[in-house]
Coordinates of C-alpha atoms and ligand atoms in Angstrom, one line a residue:
F503 CA 110.2 54.1 126.4
K504 CA 111.9 54.2 123.0
P505 CA 112.3 57.7 121.7
P506 CA 111.2 58.2 118.1
P507 CA 114.0 58.7 115.5
V508 CA 115.1 62.3 114.8
V509 CA 113.4 63.6 111.7
R510 CA 115.7 65.7 109.6
Y511 CA 114.5 68.2 107.1
N512 CA 116.8 70.0 104.7
L513 CA 115.2 73.3 104.0
N514 CA 117.5 73.6 100.9
N515 CA 115.4 70.8 99.4
V516 CA 112.2 72.7 99.7
T517 CA 111.8 74.3 96.3
V518 CA 109.9 77.6 95.7
T519 CA 109.4 78.0 92.0
S520 CA 107.1 79.7 89.6
N521 CA 105.8 76.2 88.6
P522 CA 104.9 74.8 92.0
M523 CA 102.5 72.1 90.6
E524 CA 105.2 70.5 88.5
N525 CA 107.6 70.5 91.5
E526 CA 104.9 69.2 93.9
E527 CA 105.4 72.1 96.3
H528 CA 103.4 72.2 99.5
I529 CA 101.0 75.1 100.0
L530 CA 99.7 76.3 103.3
I531 CA 96.4 78.2 103.0
L532 CA 95.8 80.4 106.1
T533 CA 92.5 81.9 106.9
P534 CA 91.5 83.9 110.0
M535 CA 87.8 83.4 110.2
S536 CA 85.1 85.2 112.2
R537 CA 82.2 84.0 110.0
F538 CA 81.8 80.9 107.9
Y539 CA 80.6 81.5 104.4
Q540 CA 79.6 78.5 102.2
G541 CA 80.8 80.5 99.2
Y542 CA 84.3 80.6 100.7
W543 CA 84.4 76.8 101.1
D544 CA 82.9 76.1 97.7
N545 CA 85.5 78.4 96.1
L546 CA 88.3 76.7 98.0
L547 CA 87.1 73.3 96.7
Q548 CA 87.2 74.4 93.1
L549 CA 90.9 75.4 93.3
T550 CA 92.7 73.1 90.8
Y551 CA 96.0 73.0 92.6
P552 CA 96.3 69.4 93.8
H553 CA 94.6 69.3 97.1
E554 CA 96.9 66.6 98.4
L555 CA 99.6 69.3 98.4
I556 CA 97.5 71.8 100.3
T557 CA 97.2 72.1 104.1
L558 CA 94.5 74.4 105.5
G559 CA 94.9 76.4 108.6
F560 CA 92.2 78.4 110.4
I561 CA 92.0 80.6 113.5
L562 CA 88.6 81.6 114.9
P563 CA 87.8 83.9 117.8
K564 CA 86.2 82.4 121.0
T565 CA 83.1 84.5 120.7
K566 CA 79.5 83.4 120.2
E567 CA 79.9 84.2 116.5
G568 CA 83.3 82.4 116.4
N569 CA 81.7 79.3 118.0
A570 CA 79.0 79.2 115.3
A571 CA 81.6 79.6 112.6
T572 CA 83.8 76.9 114.1
A573 CA 80.8 74.5 114.1
A574 CA 79.9 75.3 110.5
L575 CA 83.6 75.0 109.4
Q576 CA 84.0 71.6 111.1
K577 CA 80.9 70.4 109.4
A578 CA 82.2 71.4 106.0
V579 CA 85.7 70.0 106.7
H580 CA 84.2 66.7 107.8
K581 CA 82.0 66.5 104.7
T582 CA 85.0 67.0 102.4
Q583 CA 87.7 65.1 104.2
K584 CA 85.5 62.1 105.2
H585 CA 82.9 61.9 102.5
G586 CA 84.2 64.0 99.6
S587 CA 85.8 62.6 96.5
E588 CA 89.5 61.8 96.6
K589 CA 90.5 64.8 94.6
D590 CA 88.6 67.2 96.9
R591 CA 90.4 66.1 100.0
F592 CA 93.1 68.3 101.4
K593 CA 96.4 67.0 102.9
S594 CA 95.4 68.2 106.3
V595 CA 93.3 70.7 108.2
I596 CA 94.3 72.6 111.3
I597 CA 91.7 74.6 113.3
L598 CA 92.9 76.9 116.1
R599 CA 90.8 78.9 118.5
Q600 CA 92.1 82.3 119.5
D601 CA 93.5 82.4 123.1
F602 CA 93.2 86.2 123.3
E603 CA 90.2 88.5 123.3
S604 CA 88.3 89.6 120.2
V605 CA 86.0 92.3 121.3
L606 CA 85.4 93.6 117.9
S607 CA 84.6 90.6 115.7
S608 CA 80.9 90.8 115.7
Q609 CA 80.8 94.2 114.0
D610 CA 79.2 94.7 110.7
E611 CA 81.1 96.1 107.7
A612 CA 80.3 99.8 108.5
E613 CA 81.2 99.5 112.2
R614 CA 84.4 97.5 111.4
H615 CA 85.6 100.2 109.0
K616 CA 85.1 103.2 111.4
M617 CA 88.5 104.8 111.8
S618 CA 88.2 104.9 115.6
N619 CA 87.9 101.1 115.7
Q620 CA 90.8 100.4 113.4
K621 CA 93.9 100.2 115.7
A622 CA 92.3 97.8 118.2
R623 CA 90.8 95.7 115.5
R624 CA 94.0 95.5 113.4
E625 CA 96.0 94.6 116.5
V626 CA 93.7 91.6 117.1
M627 CA 93.9 90.6 113.4
A628 CA 97.7 90.8 113.5
K629 CA 97.8 88.6 116.6
A630 CA 95.4 86.1 115.0
R631 CA 97.5 85.9 111.8
N632 CA 100.8 85.5 113.8
S633 CA 99.4 82.7 116.0
L634 CA 98.1 81.0 112.9
M635 CA 101.3 81.3 111.0
F636 CA 103.7 80.4 113.7
T637 CA 101.8 77.3 114.7
T638 CA 101.2 75.9 111.2
L639 CA 104.2 76.7 109.1
G640 CA 106.0 73.4 108.6
P641 CA 109.5 72.4 107.3
S642 CA 108.1 71.3 104.0
T643 CA 105.9 74.4 103.3
S644 CA 107.0 76.2 100.1
W645 CA 104.2 78.9 99.9
V646 CA 101.7 80.5 102.2
L647 CA 98.4 81.7 100.7
W648 CA 96.6 84.1 102.9
L649 CA 93.0 83.9 102.0
D650 CA 90.3 85.8 104.0
A651 CA 87.2 83.9 105.0
D652 CA 85.0 86.2 103.0
V653 CA 86.7 85.7 99.6
V654 CA 84.0 83.9 97.8
E655 CA 85.1 84.0 94.3
S656 CA 88.5 83.5 92.6
P657 CA 89.9 81.9 89.5
P658 CA 90.2 78.1 90.0
T659 CA 93.9 78.5 89.1
L660 CA 94.5 81.1 91.8
I661 CA 97.6 79.4 93.4
Q662 CA 99.3 78.5 90.1
D663 CA 98.5 82.0 88.7
L664 CA 99.9 83.9 91.6
A665 CA 103.0 81.6 91.9
S666 CA 103.7 81.9 88.2
H667 CA 105.0 85.4 88.8
G668 CA 107.7 84.1 91.0
K669 CA 107.5 87.1 93.4
D670 CA 108.4 86.9 97.1
I671 CA 105.0 88.3 98.0
V672 CA 102.1 88.8 95.5
A673 CA 98.6 90.2 96.1
A674 CA 95.5 89.8 94.0
N675 CA 93.1 92.7 93.5
C676 CA 90.1 92.3 95.8
F677 CA 86.8 93.6 94.4
Q678 CA 83.2 93.3 95.6
R679 CA 80.1 92.7 93.6
Y680 CA 77.0 94.9 94.5
Y681 CA 73.7 95.9 93.1
D682 CA 73.9 99.4 91.6
T683 CA 70.5 100.9 92.4
E684 CA 70.9 103.7 89.8
K685 CA 71.8 101.4 86.9
K686 CA 69.5 98.8 88.2
A687 CA 72.1 96.2 87.5
M688 CA 74.9 94.2 89.2
S689 CA 78.2 96.0 89.3
E690 CA 81.5 95.8 91.1
R691 CA 83.8 98.1 93.1
P692 CA 87.3 97.9 94.6
Y693 CA 87.3 96.5 98.1
D694 CA 90.8 96.1 99.5
F695 CA 92.6 99.5 99.8
N696 CA 95.6 98.1 101.7
N697 CA 97.6 97.3 98.6
W698 CA 99.4 100.5 97.8
Q699 CA 102.5 102.3 96.8
D700 CA 103.7 104.9 99.3
S701 CA 103.6 108.7 98.8
E702 CA 105.6 111.6 100.1
E703 CA 102.4 112.9 101.7
A704 CA 101.9 109.7 103.7
Q705 CA 105.6 109.7 104.7
A706 CA 105.2 113.3 105.9
L707 CA 102.0 112.4 107.9
G708 CA 103.9 109.5 109.5
A709 CA 106.8 111.8 110.4
K710 CA 104.5 114.0 112.4
M711 CA 102.9 111.1 114.3
G712 CA 103.9 109.6 117.6
P713 CA 105.6 106.2 117.5
D714 CA 102.5 104.3 118.5
D715 CA 100.2 106.0 116.0
I716 CA 99.2 104.3 112.8
L717 CA 98.5 105.5 109.3
L718 CA 95.3 104.2 107.7
E719 CA 94.3 103.9 104.1
G720 CA 90.9 104.7 102.7
Y721 CA 89.8 107.4 105.1
G722 CA 88.9 110.9 103.9
E723 CA 90.0 112.3 107.3
M724 CA 93.5 111.1 106.5
P725 CA 94.3 111.7 102.9
T726 CA 97.5 109.8 102.1
W727 CA 97.7 110.3 98.3
R728 CA 99.1 106.8 98.0
T729 CA 98.8 104.9 94.8
L730 CA 96.1 102.3 95.4
M731 CA 96.2 99.1 93.4
A732 CA 92.4 98.9 93.8
K733 CA 92.2 102.0 91.5
K734 CA 94.6 100.6 89.0
F735 CA 92.4 97.9 87.6
E736 CA 92.0 98.2 83.8
P737 CA 89.2 96.2 82.1
M738 CA 91.2 95.6 79.0
G739 CA 94.6 95.5 80.7
D740 CA 97.0 92.6 80.8
I741 CA 96.0 90.1 83.5
R742 CA 99.7 89.5 84.1
A743 CA 100.5 93.1 84.8
S744 CA 102.3 93.6 88.1
M745 CA 103.2 96.6 90.3
P746 CA 105.6 96.8 93.2
L747 CA 103.8 97.6 96.5
D748 CA 104.8 99.1 99.9
G749 CA 101.7 98.0 101.7
V750 CA 99.6 94.9 101.2
G751 CA 96.2 93.5 102.3
G752 CA 95.6 90.0 103.4
T753 CA 92.5 89.1 101.4
A754 CA 94.4 86.9 98.8
L755 CA 98.1 87.2 99.3
L756 CA 100.7 84.6 98.2
V757 CA 103.9 84.6 100.3
K758 CA 107.1 82.5 99.9
A759 CA 107.4 80.6 103.1
E760 CA 111.0 81.7 103.5
V761 CA 109.8 85.3 103.8
H762 CA 107.9 84.3 107.0
R763 CA 110.8 82.0 108.1
D764 CA 113.1 84.9 107.7
G765 CA 111.0 86.7 110.4
A766 CA 108.5 88.8 108.5
M767 CA 105.3 88.7 110.5
F768 CA 102.2 90.9 111.1
P769 CA 103.2 93.6 113.6
P770 CA 100.4 93.9 116.2
F771 CA 101.9 97.3 117.1
A772 CA 102.9 100.4 115.1
F773 CA 105.9 99.5 113.0
Y774 CA 107.0 102.6 111.0
N775 CA 103.4 103.7 111.8
L776 CA 102.0 100.7 110.0
I777 CA 100.2 97.7 111.5
E778 CA 99.1 94.2 110.5
T779 CA 99.3 93.3 106.8
E780 CA 100.6 96.8 105.9
G781 CA 103.3 96.5 108.6
F782 CA 104.1 93.0 107.2
A783 CA 104.9 94.5 103.8
K784 CA 107.2 97.0 105.5
M785 CA 108.9 94.4 107.6
A786 CA 109.4 92.1 104.5
K787 CA 110.9 95.1 102.7
R788 CA 113.3 95.8 105.5
L789 CA 114.4 92.1 105.1
H790 CA 114.8 92.7 101.4
W791 CA 111.8 90.8 100.1
Q792 CA 109.7 92.8 97.6
P793 CA 105.9 92.7 97.6
Y794 CA 104.0 93.0 94.3
G795 CA 100.4 93.3 93.3
L796 CA 98.4 92.2 90.3
P797 CA 96.0 95.1 89.5
N798 CA 94.1 93.2 86.8
Y799 CA 93.9 89.8 88.6
K800 CA 90.7 89.9 90.6
V801 CA 89.1 88.0 93.5
Y802 CA 85.8 88.9 95.1
H803 CA 84.8 89.7 98.6
Y804 CA 81.4 88.8 100.0
N805 CA 78.9 91.6 100.2
E806 CA 77.2 91.8 103.6
Ligands
GDP2379 P1 87.6 93.6 106.3 O1 87.1 92.8 105.1 O2 88.8 94.4 106.0 O3 86.4 94.4 106.9 O4 88.1 92.6 107.4 P2 87.4 91.3 108.0 O5 86.5 91.7 109.2 O6 86.7 90.6 106.9 O7 88.6 90.5 108.6 C1 89.6 89.9 107.7 C2 89.6 88.4 108.0 O8 89.8 88.1 109.3 C3 88.3 87.7 107.6 O9 88.7 86.4 107.1 C4 87.5 87.6 108.9 O10 86.7 86.4 108.9 C5 88.7 87.4 109.9 N1 88.4 88.0 111.2 C6 87.9 89.1 111.5 N2 87.9 89.4 112.9 C7 88.5 88.3 113.4 C8 88.9 88.0 114.8 O11 88.6 88.7 115.7 N3 89.6 86.8 114.9 C9 89.9 86.0 113.9 N4 90.5 84.8 114.1 N5 89.5 86.3 112.6 C10 88.9 87.4 112.4
MN2380 MN1 86.6 90.9 104.8

C-alpha cells in the first residue's frame, strides 16, 4: 500500500472578488430539494457563469416524494452531464439523501405556511442545509449560492450580478407570478418575507419569549413591524440598490464561502429566537459578516 501524497490547499489563494468570472472563482450551488421542477433545471442551465466552475449540491428527503424527486433529478443530471453540450456541463454534481426524518415535506403551500407547522419544519430545513453545506464545501470554493428548488426564473447573470456587489451575504428579492382573477391578467407578488430589517417591536416580542421560542415573519398573529425587503421593490428603482438586512431567506442567497468556514450555519434551534436562514443571518452578524439584500433584483418562485 502506497499512501497518496498529501494535498495542500492554501486558503489564502482562494480569491473572493466582485468579479469572480475573471478570477475563475469556484461556485458551489446548494439546493435542498423536496420536489423536482423542470423549470428549476432549465433556469440553472441558462446561467452564464462558466459551468466548469460550478459544483452543484443537492439534498433530498427520504420520503416517497423525495424518491420521485431524486429520480427526476438524476435523469436531468445524466442528460446534461453525459449528453449535454460541453458548455452546459457542470464541474461536478453531488446528491445527498437526508439521514433524518422529514415528516413535513409533502405539505402543500398553505399547509407548509401554517404557523403551527413552522418550528418543526424550519428545524428540518436547517438540518438539511447544514448537512448539505458541511459535506460539500471544498477548499477551493469561493462562493456558495443557496438556490431553492422552486426558483424557476432568474436573470442568466444571477451569479455575476450578486457577486458584483462584493457583499459577504447578498439576497435577491423573491417574487411569484400568479393569475390575478380580478384584473384577468398575469401579475406578481412578493414571496420571500424572510429578508428583513429588525424592529424594536420584534425585539420586544423576542425579549418576552422563552429561549426555545421563535419569532416568525409574515404572520398576522405575530406582527413584528420589521422592514420587509419584499415590500421595498420599486418598479423604476435602481436594480443595483442594496439594503442591509438582519434576517435573510434562502431562496437565492449568495454567501462568501469564508462566512460558512468561519462557523456561520443554519441553527436548527432557537438562536436569539431565530431559526434556519434567519438564524444564519444573526449568527453571521455575530461573527461580523454583514448581510445585504437587493430589493429591485428579482427571482421568481414556482406557483403551486
Ligand atoms: P417555502 O417556499 O418557504 O414554502 O419553502 P419550501 O417548502 O419551498 O422549502 C424550501 C426549499 O427546501 C425548497 O427548495 C424545497 O424543495 C426544499 N425542501 C422542503 N422541505 C424539504 C425537506 O424536508 N428536505 C429537503 N432536503 N429539502 C426540503
Ligand atoms: Mn419554496
